[in-house]
Amino acid sequence: MIFRFDHFREALKSPSERRNLRNGILFISPWLIGLFVFTAYPIIASFYWSFCLFDGFSPPVWVGTENYRLLLFEDAIFWKSLVNTLYMVFLALPVTLSFSLLLALLLNMKVKGLPFYRTILYLPSIAPVIAVSILWLWMLNPEYGLINHLLGFFGIDVVGWLIDPKLAKPALVIMGLWQVGGGVLIFLAGLQQVPAHLYEAAEVDGAGALRKFFHVTLPMLSPIIFFNLIMGIIGYFQYFTQAFVMTQGGPQDATLFYALHLFNKAFLDFQIGYSSAMAWLLFVLILFATSIVLRSAKKWVYYEGAGR
Amino acid sequence: MKTRKVTYSVLGHGMLIIMSLLFIIPFFWLVSSSLKADQEIFTRELRWLPSKFRWNNYREAIEYIPFLRYLSNTLIICFANVIGATLSCSLVAYGFSRIRWYGRDAMFVVLLSTMMISGVVTMIPVFRIFRGLGWIGTFLPLIAPSFLGSAFFIFLLRQFFMGIPLELSEAAIIDGCSELGIYARIILPLAKPALLTVALFTFLGHWNDFMGPLIYLTDNSKYTLAVGLQQFLGQHDAEWSKLMALSTLLILPVIVLFFFTQKTFVKGIALTGIKG
């Protein structure tokens, strides 16, 4: 795997090797250009800017770690946005994941009309976020929204979902539950690959439904739980559009998430250096969180054929 | 034992039906609200259906915003991306799977690792590149990146190309076919299902995209439906029936597309989840 120049030179002595190398590079050249323009240069630039005072117009001025210091010690809103974001990662994500697993288990019951149910549960997740946000803005309307109409039947009076700082985040979580379809399908595909003989063997040993779930289904599904968990962490750390459209961060900054704060700093305040520092910090946070999950994986993720 | 099984299945079925109902209700509310007159929208009593279907809401909503222009903008962006992504990703995937060259696998590791890099980090410099090119306010920043491939789709296609027997290529080389010829005449036709998955997800991704057009489109006449809808929300936030009508019009094509391509969808999702 490691590139060695002497091997490389040796390989290039044969004309067919040379031709293959030329063709290979030609075929991947679109991506190579993209790698430099859209990945390598931006990474270097934003890393440099994160140590600069830079408004995007006049040339960047080196200020060392000043941006990071301001961020960590002076920006109260930054901490608020971080706490809001961690709320989504630690509370919304587990709830969403368990809910999608539950739906996948229901779909896996070998019921008649599976494609029909599957379609219904999946469709909300591919609807455009902007349309979904507007629909839920209306559903959560305190006075005329459907949710409060329905709660009225249970004698619950007007709930100010998105205008109450305590309820704004839970409201977004509820909306998120409606859009779990992608994860459900991935779980379902995993459930369908669990070999039937494992369940049969467990039944012979006298295992009930609960035991079968915890001792067969969950271990066999753990690689997929792992995958969904990682994707969920990456996604929730960057939670943006719904808050941008529905609440603009309000009420009282209750839904001011990290990515939204970053967006405001970059595109409204033109604090390019500051927002680059924020972006790098977010990237480090995501890497840190995923690496913790990755490290814990040895203890709970079971790969068939890998032995234990 | 038997009765217990029956109980489980009845319970499961019941829950599935309840869940499906819960999932359908928002869609139902969307369409029903889009057809209501204002006095039925703003009422404290629950009305599932409008007393009279007010189809005029749709006509008025479409006339409120330059709907057809937004629609054609959106479609131009979507189709340009579909062409760009299928073309570039399949070429790159070919280079990563059907030709053996020195350093290929090391480069492939680089490709995989770029998937880890968060778009948040690259967003601002990329914006400035496009500004330097004078592309802000045009469709180009929303289209050009697709022509340079996307790591995820390249990965997906490469996995598919690896499964095509190498003998086919060898036979073609003996017949004097070039690599480009093998790519166009042998691999592409065989990879249609995988290409369709890429095309579908690309189309959907850009139909739904909000952040990209929000950042790059400055001129009202260049807006896509998603940004146009957000702008409409900002200006007329109490016109709920029209907002619902426009949202319905944005969601409907996605649903139609899904019904026509269900198999590709379900396979694609499962593929990405398990192989990813």
Coordinates of C-alpha atoms in Angstrom, one line a residue:
Chain A
M1 CA 0.0 0.0 0.0
I2 CA 2.8 2.4 0.8
F3 CA 4.1 4.2 -2.2
R4 CA 7.8 3.6 -2.8
F5 CA 9.6 5.6 -5.4
D6 CA 12.2 2.9 -6.2
H7 CA 9.4 0.4 -6.9
F8 CA 7.7 3.0 -8.9
R9 CA 10.7 3.6 -11.2
E10 CA 11.2 -0.1 -11.6
A11 CA 7.6 -0.5 -12.6
L12 CA 7.8 2.2 -15.2
K13 CA 10.4 0.3 -17.2
S14 CA 7.8 -1.8 -18.9
P15 CA 5.8 -0.1 -21.6
S16 CA 2.5 -1.7 -20.7
E17 CA 3.0 -0.5 -17.1
R18 CA 3.6 3.0 -18.4
R19 CA 0.5 2.9 -20.5
N20 CA -1.6 1.6 -17.6
L21 CA -0.3 4.4 -15.4
R22 CA -1.1 7.0 -18.0
N23 CA -4.5 5.7 -18.6
G24 CA -5.3 5.3 -15.0
I25 CA -4.4 8.8 -14.1
L26 CA -6.3 10.1 -17.2
F27 CA -9.4 8.3 -16.0
I28 CA -9.3 9.6 -12.5
S29 CA -8.1 13.1 -13.5
P30 CA -11.6 14.7 -12.9
W31 CA -11.5 13.6 -9.3
L32 CA -7.8 14.5 -9.0
I33 CA -8.6 18.1 -10.0
G34 CA -11.5 18.1 -7.6
L35 CA -9.2 16.8 -4.9
F36 CA -6.9 19.8 -5.2
V37 CA -9.6 22.5 -5.8
F38 CA -12.3 21.4 -3.5
T39 CA -10.5 19.5 -0.8
A40 CA -6.8 20.1 -0.5
Y41 CA -6.7 23.9 -1.1
P42 CA -9.8 24.6 1.1
I43 CA -8.4 22.6 4.0
I44 CA -5.1 24.4 3.9
A45 CA -6.7 27.8 3.4
S46 CA -9.3 27.5 6.1
F47 CA -6.7 26.1 8.5
Y48 CA -4.5 29.2 7.8
W49 CA -7.4 31.6 8.1
S50 CA -8.4 30.2 11.4
F51 CA -5.3 31.9 12.8
C52 CA -6.0 35.1 11.0
L53 CA -8.1 38.2 11.3
F54 CA -9.9 38.1 8.0
D55 CA -13.1 39.8 6.8
G56 CA -12.9 38.2 3.3
F57 CA -12.0 41.4 1.6
S58 CA -8.8 42.9 3.0
P59 CA -5.8 40.5 3.2
P60 CA -5.7 38.1 6.2
V61 CA -3.7 39.3 9.2
W62 CA -2.0 36.6 11.3
V63 CA -3.2 36.7 14.9
G64 CA -2.1 33.4 16.2
T65 CA -4.6 31.5 18.4
E66 CA -6.6 34.6 19.1
N67 CA -9.7 33.3 17.2
Y68 CA -9.7 30.1 19.3
R69 CA -9.2 32.0 22.5
L70 CA -12.1 34.4 21.7
L71 CA -14.3 31.4 20.8
L72 CA -13.6 29.4 23.9
F73 CA -13.4 32.1 26.5
E74 CA -15.3 35.2 25.2
D75 CA -18.2 33.9 23.0
A76 CA -21.1 33.0 25.3
I77 CA -23.2 32.3 22.3
F78 CA -20.7 29.8 21.0
W79 CA -21.1 27.7 24.2
K80 CA -24.8 28.0 24.0
S81 CA -24.7 26.7 20.4
L82 CA -22.4 23.9 21.4
V83 CA -24.8 22.8 24.2
N84 CA -27.7 22.9 21.9
T85 CA -25.9 20.8 19.4
L86 CA -24.8 18.3 22.0
Y87 CA -28.4 18.1 23.1
M88 CA -29.2 16.8 19.6
V89 CA -26.3 14.4 19.5
F90 CA -26.9 12.9 22.9
L91 CA -30.7 13.0 23.2
A92 CA -32.2 13.3 19.7
L93 CA -29.9 10.7 18.1
P94 CA -30.5 7.8 20.5
V95 CA -34.3 8.5 20.4
T96 CA -34.2 8.6 16.6
L97 CA -32.1 5.5 16.3
S98 CA -34.3 3.5 18.7
F99 CA -37.4 4.6 16.9
S100 CA -36.0 3.6 13.5
L101 CA -35.0 0.2 14.8
L102 CA -38.5 -0.3 16.2
L103 CA -40.0 0.6 12.8
A104 CA -37.6 -1.8 11.0
L105 CA -38.6 -4.6 13.4
L106 CA -42.2 -4.0 12.7
L107 CA -41.6 -4.0 9.0
N108 CA -39.6 -7.2 9.3
M109 CA -42.6 -9.2 10.6
K110 CA -43.2 -10.8 7.2
V111 CA -46.4 -8.9 6.9
K112 CA -48.6 -8.7 3.9
G113 CA -48.3 -5.4 2.1
L114 CA -44.7 -4.8 3.2
P115 CA -43.9 -2.6 0.1
F116 CA -46.9 -0.4 1.0
Y117 CA -45.9 0.2 4.6
R118 CA -42.3 0.6 3.6
T119 CA -43.1 3.3 1.1
I120 CA -45.2 5.2 3.7
L121 CA -42.5 5.1 6.3
Y122 CA -39.8 6.0 3.9
L123 CA -41.3 8.8 1.8
P124 CA -41.1 11.6 4.5
S125 CA -37.3 11.1 4.6
I126 CA -36.8 12.0 0.9
A127 CA -39.1 15.0 0.9
P128 CA -37.2 18.3 0.5
V129 CA -36.1 19.7 3.9
I130 CA -37.4 23.1 3.0
A131 CA -40.9 21.8 2.3
V132 CA -40.9 19.6 5.4
S133 CA -39.8 22.5 7.6
I134 CA -42.6 24.7 6.3
L135 CA -45.1 21.9 6.7
W136 CA -44.0 21.3 10.3
L137 CA -43.9 25.1 11.0
W138 CA -47.6 24.9 10.2
M139 CA -48.3 21.7 12.1
L140 CA -46.6 23.1 15.2
N141 CA -48.5 26.5 14.9
P142 CA -49.6 27.2 18.5
E143 CA -53.1 28.3 17.6
Y144 CA -54.1 26.6 14.3
G145 CA -51.6 23.7 14.0
L146 CA -52.7 20.1 13.8
I147 CA -50.6 19.0 16.7
N148 CA -52.3 21.4 19.2
H149 CA -55.7 20.5 17.7
L150 CA -55.0 16.9 18.5
L151 CA -53.6 17.6 21.9
G152 CA -56.8 19.6 22.6
F153 CA -58.7 16.3 22.6
F154 CA -56.7 15.3 25.6
G155 CA -57.5 18.5 27.4
I156 CA -54.0 20.0 26.8
D157 CA -54.2 23.6 26.1
V158 CA -52.2 25.7 23.6
V159 CA -48.6 24.5 23.5
G160 CA -46.2 27.1 22.1
W161 CA -43.9 24.6 20.5
L162 CA -41.4 26.7 18.6
I163 CA -41.9 29.9 20.6
D164 CA -41.2 28.2 24.0
P165 CA -37.4 27.9 24.6
K166 CA -38.0 24.7 26.6
L167 CA -40.0 23.0 23.8
A168 CA -38.3 24.2 20.7
K169 CA -35.7 21.5 20.6
P170 CA -38.1 18.7 21.5
A171 CA -40.3 19.9 18.7
L172 CA -37.4 19.6 16.2
V173 CA -36.8 16.1 17.5
I174 CA -40.4 15.1 16.9
M175 CA -40.1 16.4 13.4
G176 CA -36.9 14.4 13.0
L177 CA -38.8 11.2 14.0
W178 CA -40.9 11.7 10.9
Q179 CA -37.8 11.6 8.7
V180 CA -36.1 8.4 9.9
G181 CA -37.0 6.4 6.8
G182 CA -33.5 6.1 5.4
G183 CA -32.2 4.6 8.6
V184 CA -35.2 2.3 8.8
L185 CA -34.5 0.8 5.4
I186 CA -30.8 0.2 6.3
F187 CA -31.9 -1.5 9.5
L188 CA -34.5 -3.5 7.6
A189 CA -31.9 -4.7 5.1
G190 CA -29.7 -5.8 8.0
L191 CA -32.6 -7.6 9.7
Q192 CA -33.4 -9.5 6.5
Q193 CA -29.8 -10.8 6.4
V194 CA -29.9 -12.4 9.9
P195 CA -29.9 -16.2 9.1
A196 CA -33.1 -17.9 10.2
H197 CA -31.1 -20.8 11.7
L198 CA -29.9 -18.6 14.5
Y199 CA -33.4 -17.9 15.6
E200 CA -34.3 -21.6 15.2
A201 CA -31.4 -22.6 17.4
A202 CA -32.3 -20.0 20.0
E203 CA -35.9 -21.3 20.0
V204 CA -34.7 -24.9 20.5
D205 CA -32.8 -23.6 23.5
G206 CA -36.0 -22.2 24.8
A207 CA -35.4 -18.5 24.2
G208 CA -38.4 -16.2 24.2
A209 CA -39.0 -13.2 22.0
L210 CA -37.1 -10.8 24.2
R211 CA -34.1 -13.1 24.6
K212 CA -34.0 -13.7 20.9
F213 CA -34.0 -9.9 20.4
F214 CA -31.1 -9.3 22.8
H215 CA -29.0 -12.3 22.0
V216 CA -29.5 -12.8 18.3
T217 CA -31.0 -9.8 16.6
L218 CA -29.0 -7.0 18.4
P219 CA -25.6 -8.6 18.0
M220 CA -26.2 -9.5 14.4
L221 CA -27.4 -6.0 13.7
S222 CA -24.6 -4.3 15.6
P223 CA -22.5 -3.4 12.5
I224 CA -25.5 -1.6 11.1
I225 CA -26.3 0.2 14.4
F226 CA -22.7 1.2 14.3
F227 CA -23.0 2.6 10.8
N228 CA -26.2 4.5 11.6
L229 CA -24.7 5.8 14.8
I230 CA -21.7 7.2 13.0
M231 CA -23.8 8.8 10.2
G232 CA -26.1 10.2 12.9
I233 CA -23.3 11.8 14.8
I234 CA -21.9 13.4 11.7
G235 CA -25.3 14.6 10.7
Y236 CA -26.5 16.0 14.0
F237 CA -23.3 17.9 14.7
Q238 CA -24.0 19.8 11.5
Y239 CA -27.7 20.3 12.1
F240 CA -28.6 23.4 10.2
T241 CA -31.4 23.8 7.6
Q242 CA -34.5 23.1 9.8
A243 CA -33.3 25.6 12.4
F244 CA -32.4 28.1 9.8
V245 CA -35.8 27.9 8.1
M246 CA -38.1 27.4 11.1
T247 CA -36.7 29.3 14.0
Q248 CA -33.6 31.2 12.9
G249 CA -32.0 30.1 16.1
G250 CA -34.8 31.4 18.4
P251 CA -36.6 31.5 20.8
Q252 CA -33.9 32.9 23.1
D253 CA -31.2 31.1 21.1
A254 CA -32.8 27.7 22.1
T255 CA -32.2 26.4 18.6
L256 CA -29.1 28.3 17.7
F257 CA -27.0 25.3 16.7
Y258 CA -23.3 25.2 16.0
A259 CA -23.6 25.2 12.2
L260 CA -26.1 28.0 12.3
H261 CA -23.9 30.2 14.5
L262 CA -21.0 29.4 12.1
F263 CA -23.1 30.3 9.1
N264 CA -24.1 33.6 10.7
K265 CA -20.5 34.4 11.5
A266 CA -19.3 33.6 8.0
F267 CA -22.0 34.9 5.7
L268 CA -23.7 37.7 7.8
D269 CA -20.8 39.1 9.8
F270 CA -18.0 38.2 7.3
Q271 CA -15.8 37.0 10.1
I272 CA -14.0 34.5 7.9
G273 CA -11.1 33.9 10.2
Y274 CA -13.4 33.4 13.2
S275 CA -15.8 31.1 11.4
S276 CA -12.9 29.0 10.0
A277 CA -11.7 28.4 13.6
M278 CA -15.2 27.4 14.4
A279 CA -15.3 25.0 11.4
W280 CA -12.0 23.4 12.5
L281 CA -13.2 23.0 16.1
L282 CA -16.4 21.4 14.8
F283 CA -14.4 19.0 12.6
V284 CA -12.2 18.1 15.6
L285 CA -15.3 17.5 17.7
I286 CA -16.8 15.2 15.1
L287 CA -13.6 13.3 14.7
F288 CA -13.3 12.9 18.5
A289 CA -16.9 11.7 18.8
T290 CA -16.6 9.2 16.0
S291 CA -13.3 8.0 17.2
I292 CA -14.8 7.3 20.6
V293 CA -17.6 5.2 18.9
L294 CA -15.0 3.6 16.7
R295 CA -12.9 2.6 19.7
S296 CA -15.8 1.3 21.7
A297 CA -16.8 -0.8 18.6
K298 CA -14.5 -3.6 19.6
K299 CA -16.7 -4.2 22.6
W300 CA -20.1 -4.3 21.1
V301 CA -19.9 -4.6 17.3
Y302 CA -20.0 -8.2 16.1
Y303 CA -18.7 -9.0 12.6
E304 CA -19.6 -12.3 11.4
G305 CA -16.6 -14.3 10.1
A306 CA -14.2 -12.0 12.0
G307 CA -14.2 -14.2 15.1
R308 CA -14.1 -12.7 18.6
Chain B
M1 CA -47.3 -21.2 22.1
K2 CA -49.5 -20.8 19.0
T3 CA -51.8 -18.3 20.7
R4 CA -48.8 -16.3 21.8
K5 CA -47.6 -16.1 18.2
V6 CA -51.0 -14.9 17.1
T7 CA -51.0 -12.2 19.8
Y8 CA -47.6 -11.0 18.7
S9 CA -48.6 -10.8 15.1
V10 CA -51.9 -9.0 15.9
L11 CA -50.0 -6.6 18.1
G12 CA -47.3 -6.0 15.5
H13 CA -49.8 -5.4 12.8
G14 CA -51.7 -3.0 14.9
M15 CA -48.6 -1.0 15.7
L16 CA -47.6 -1.0 12.0
I17 CA -51.0 0.3 11.0
I18 CA -50.9 3.0 13.7
M19 CA -47.4 4.1 12.7
S20 CA -48.3 4.2 9.1
L21 CA -51.3 6.4 9.9
L22 CA -49.1 8.7 12.0
F23 CA -46.7 9.0 9.1
I24 CA -49.4 9.7 6.6
I25 CA -51.2 12.4 8.6
P26 CA -48.7 15.2 8.0
F27 CA -49.0 14.6 4.2
F28 CA -52.7 14.6 4.5
W29 CA -52.7 17.8 6.5
L30 CA -50.3 19.3 3.9
V31 CA -52.7 18.7 1.0
S32 CA -55.8 19.4 2.9
S33 CA -54.5 22.8 4.2
S34 CA -53.4 23.6 0.6
L35 CA -57.0 23.4 -0.5
K36 CA -58.6 25.3 2.3
A37 CA -60.0 28.8 2.2
D38 CA -58.5 31.3 4.7
Q39 CA -61.4 31.2 7.2
E40 CA -61.0 27.4 7.4
I41 CA -57.3 27.6 7.8
F42 CA -57.5 30.0 10.8
T43 CA -59.9 28.2 13.0
R44 CA -59.5 26.7 16.4
E45 CA -61.7 23.7 15.6
L46 CA -60.2 20.8 13.9
R47 CA -61.3 20.3 10.2
W48 CA -59.7 17.4 8.4
L49 CA -61.1 18.3 5.0
P50 CA -61.9 21.7 3.4
S51 CA -65.7 22.1 3.0
K52 CA -64.9 23.2 -0.6
F53 CA -61.7 22.3 -2.4
R54 CA -60.2 25.6 -3.3
W55 CA -58.0 24.7 -6.2
N56 CA -57.5 28.4 -6.9
N57 CA -54.9 28.4 -4.0
Y58 CA -52.6 26.5 -6.4
R59 CA -53.2 28.9 -9.3
E60 CA -52.6 31.9 -7.0
A61 CA -49.6 30.5 -5.4
I62 CA -48.0 29.8 -8.8
E63 CA -48.7 33.3 -9.9
Y64 CA -47.4 34.8 -6.6
I65 CA -43.9 33.6 -7.4
P66 CA -42.3 33.0 -10.8
F67 CA -43.0 29.4 -10.3
L68 CA -42.2 28.2 -13.8
R69 CA -38.9 30.0 -13.9
Y70 CA -37.9 28.5 -10.5
L71 CA -39.0 25.1 -11.8
S72 CA -36.9 25.4 -14.9
N73 CA -33.9 26.7 -12.9
T74 CA -34.2 23.7 -10.6
L75 CA -34.5 21.3 -13.5
I76 CA -31.5 22.8 -15.3
I77 CA -29.4 22.4 -12.2
C78 CA -30.7 18.9 -11.5
F79 CA -30.1 17.5 -15.0
A80 CA -26.7 19.1 -15.4
N81 CA -25.7 17.5 -12.2
V82 CA -27.0 14.1 -13.3
I83 CA -25.0 14.3 -16.5
G84 CA -21.9 15.5 -14.6
A85 CA -22.1 13.0 -11.8
T86 CA -22.8 9.9 -13.9
L87 CA -20.1 10.8 -16.5
S88 CA -17.3 11.8 -14.1
C89 CA -17.9 9.3 -11.4
S90 CA -18.1 6.4 -13.9
L91 CA -14.8 7.5 -15.6
V92 CA -13.0 7.8 -12.2
A93 CA -14.5 4.5 -11.0
Y94 CA -13.2 2.9 -14.1
G95 CA -9.7 4.2 -13.4
F96 CA -9.9 2.8 -9.9
S97 CA -11.2 -0.6 -10.8
R98 CA -10.6 -1.8 -14.4
I99 CA -7.0 -0.6 -15.0
R100 CA -4.2 -1.8 -12.8
W101 CA -1.6 1.0 -12.3
Y102 CA 1.1 1.7 -9.8
G103 CA -0.2 3.7 -6.8
R104 CA -3.9 3.0 -7.6
D105 CA -4.8 1.5 -4.3
A106 CA -3.0 4.2 -2.3
M107 CA -4.9 6.8 -4.2
F108 CA -8.1 4.9 -3.5
V109 CA -7.4 5.2 0.2
V110 CA -7.0 8.9 -0.3
L111 CA -10.4 9.0 -2.0
L112 CA -12.1 7.1 0.9
S113 CA -10.5 9.4 3.5
T114 CA -11.8 12.5 1.8
M115 CA -15.3 11.3 2.7
M116 CA -14.4 12.0 6.3
I117 CA -13.8 15.7 5.7
S118 CA -16.7 17.8 6.8
G119 CA -18.2 20.1 4.3
V120 CA -18.3 22.8 7.0
V121 CA -14.5 23.1 6.8
T122 CA -14.3 23.4 3.0
M123 CA -17.4 25.5 2.6
I124 CA -15.9 29.0 3.0
P125 CA -12.8 28.6 0.9
V126 CA -14.8 26.9 -1.9
F127 CA -17.2 29.9 -1.8
R128 CA -14.2 32.2 -2.2
I129 CA -12.9 30.2 -5.2
F130 CA -16.2 30.6 -6.9
R131 CA -16.2 34.3 -6.1
G132 CA -12.8 34.6 -7.5
L133 CA -14.0 33.0 -10.7
G134 CA -16.9 35.5 -10.8
W135 CA -19.4 32.6 -10.6
I136 CA -21.5 33.9 -7.7
G137 CA -25.0 34.4 -8.9
T138 CA -24.8 31.8 -11.6
F139 CA -25.6 28.1 -11.7
L140 CA -22.0 27.2 -12.2
P141 CA -21.0 26.7 -8.5
L142 CA -24.0 24.4 -8.2
I143 CA -23.1 22.3 -11.2
A144 CA -19.3 22.3 -11.8
P145 CA -18.4 20.2 -8.7
S146 CA -20.4 17.3 -10.0
F147 CA -18.3 17.2 -13.1
L148 CA -15.3 16.5 -10.9
G149 CA -16.8 13.4 -9.3
S150 CA -18.0 12.7 -5.8
A151 CA -16.2 10.3 -3.5
F152 CA -19.2 8.4 -2.4
F153 CA -20.6 7.7 -5.9
I154 CA -17.2 6.8 -7.2
F155 CA -16.9 4.3 -4.4
L156 CA -20.3 2.9 -5.2
L157 CA -19.6 2.5 -8.9
R158 CA -16.1 1.1 -8.3
Q159 CA -17.6 -1.7 -6.2
F160 CA -20.0 -2.5 -9.0
F161 CA -17.3 -2.4 -11.7
M162 CA -15.1 -4.7 -9.7
G163 CA -17.8 -7.3 -10.1
I164 CA -17.7 -7.3 -13.9
P165 CA -15.5 -10.2 -15.1
L166 CA -12.1 -9.1 -16.3
E167 CA -12.2 -11.5 -19.2
L168 CA -14.6 -9.2 -21.0
S169 CA -12.0 -6.4 -21.0
E170 CA -9.2 -8.7 -22.0
A171 CA -11.1 -10.0 -25.0
A172 CA -11.8 -6.5 -26.1
I173 CA -8.2 -5.5 -25.8
I174 CA -7.2 -8.4 -28.1
D175 CA -9.8 -7.1 -30.5
G176 CA -7.9 -3.8 -30.5
C177 CA -10.3 -1.9 -28.3
S178 CA -8.9 1.1 -26.3
E179 CA -9.6 1.7 -22.6
L180 CA -12.1 4.4 -23.5
G181 CA -13.8 2.0 -25.9
I182 CA -14.1 -0.7 -23.2
Y183 CA -15.5 1.9 -20.8
A184 CA -18.1 3.1 -23.3
R185 CA -19.1 -0.1 -25.0
I186 CA -18.7 -2.8 -22.3
I187 CA -18.7 -1.4 -18.8
L188 CA -21.3 1.4 -19.1
P189 CA -24.0 -0.8 -20.6
L190 CA -23.4 -3.5 -18.0
A191 CA -23.5 -1.0 -15.1
K192 CA -26.8 0.6 -16.0
P193 CA -28.5 -0.3 -12.6
A194 CA -25.6 1.3 -10.6
L195 CA -25.5 4.3 -12.9
L196 CA -29.3 4.7 -12.4
T197 CA -28.8 4.7 -8.6
V198 CA -26.2 7.5 -9.0
A199 CA -28.4 9.5 -11.3
L200 CA -31.4 9.1 -9.0
F201 CA -29.6 10.2 -5.9
T202 CA -27.9 13.1 -7.7
F203 CA -31.2 14.3 -9.0
L204 CA -32.9 14.1 -5.7
G205 CA -30.0 15.6 -3.8
H206 CA -30.1 18.7 -6.0
W207 CA -33.9 18.9 -6.1
N208 CA -33.9 19.0 -2.3
D209 CA -30.7 21.1 -2.0
F210 CA -31.2 24.2 0.0
M211 CA -27.9 25.3 1.4
G212 CA -26.1 25.5 -2.0
P213 CA -28.6 27.7 -3.8
L214 CA -29.0 29.8 -0.7
I215 CA -25.3 30.6 -0.7
Y216 CA -24.6 31.0 -4.4
L217 CA -27.7 32.4 -6.0
T218 CA -28.1 36.1 -5.4
D219 CA -30.5 37.1 -8.2
N220 CA -34.2 36.4 -7.7
S221 CA -34.6 35.3 -11.3
K222 CA -32.0 32.5 -10.8
Y223 CA -33.6 31.0 -7.7
T224 CA -34.5 27.4 -7.4
L225 CA -37.8 26.2 -6.0
A226 CA -36.3 25.5 -2.6
V227 CA -34.9 29.0 -2.2
G228 CA -37.9 30.6 -3.8
L229 CA -40.1 28.8 -1.3
Q230 CA -38.0 30.0 1.6
Q231 CA -38.2 33.5 0.3
F232 CA -41.9 33.3 0.0
L233 CA -42.1 32.1 3.6
G234 CA -40.1 35.2 4.6
Q235 CA -42.4 37.6 2.8
H236 CA -45.8 36.0 3.4
D237 CA -45.5 34.0 6.5
A238 CA -49.2 34.0 7.2
E239 CA -50.3 32.7 3.8
W240 CA -50.5 29.1 5.0
S241 CA -52.7 27.7 2.3
K242 CA -50.4 29.0 -0.5
L243 CA -47.3 27.9 1.4
M244 CA -48.8 24.4 1.7
A245 CA -49.7 24.5 -2.0
L246 CA -46.2 25.3 -3.0
S247 CA -44.7 22.7 -0.5
T248 CA -47.0 20.1 -2.1
L249 CA -45.8 21.0 -5.5
L250 CA -42.2 20.6 -4.3
I251 CA -42.8 17.3 -2.6
L252 CA -45.0 15.7 -5.3
P253 CA -42.3 15.1 -7.9
V254 CA -40.2 13.4 -5.3
I255 CA -43.1 11.0 -4.5
V256 CA -43.8 10.4 -8.2
L257 CA -40.1 9.7 -8.8
F258 CA -40.0 7.3 -5.9
F259 CA -43.0 5.3 -7.2
F260 CA -41.4 4.9 -10.6
T261 CA -38.0 3.9 -9.3
Q262 CA -38.8 2.1 -6.0
K263 CA -36.6 -0.9 -6.6
T264 CA -33.5 1.2 -7.5
F265 CA -34.1 3.3 -4.4
V266 CA -34.5 0.4 -1.9
K267 CA -31.5 -1.4 -3.4
G268 CA -29.4 1.7 -3.4
I269 CA -30.1 2.5 0.2
A270 CA -29.4 -1.0 1.3
L271 CA -26.2 -1.0 -0.7
T272 CA -24.9 2.2 0.7
G273 CA -25.8 1.2 4.3
I274 CA -24.3 -2.3 4.3
K275 CA -21.3 -1.8 2.0
G276 CA -20.6 1.6 3.4

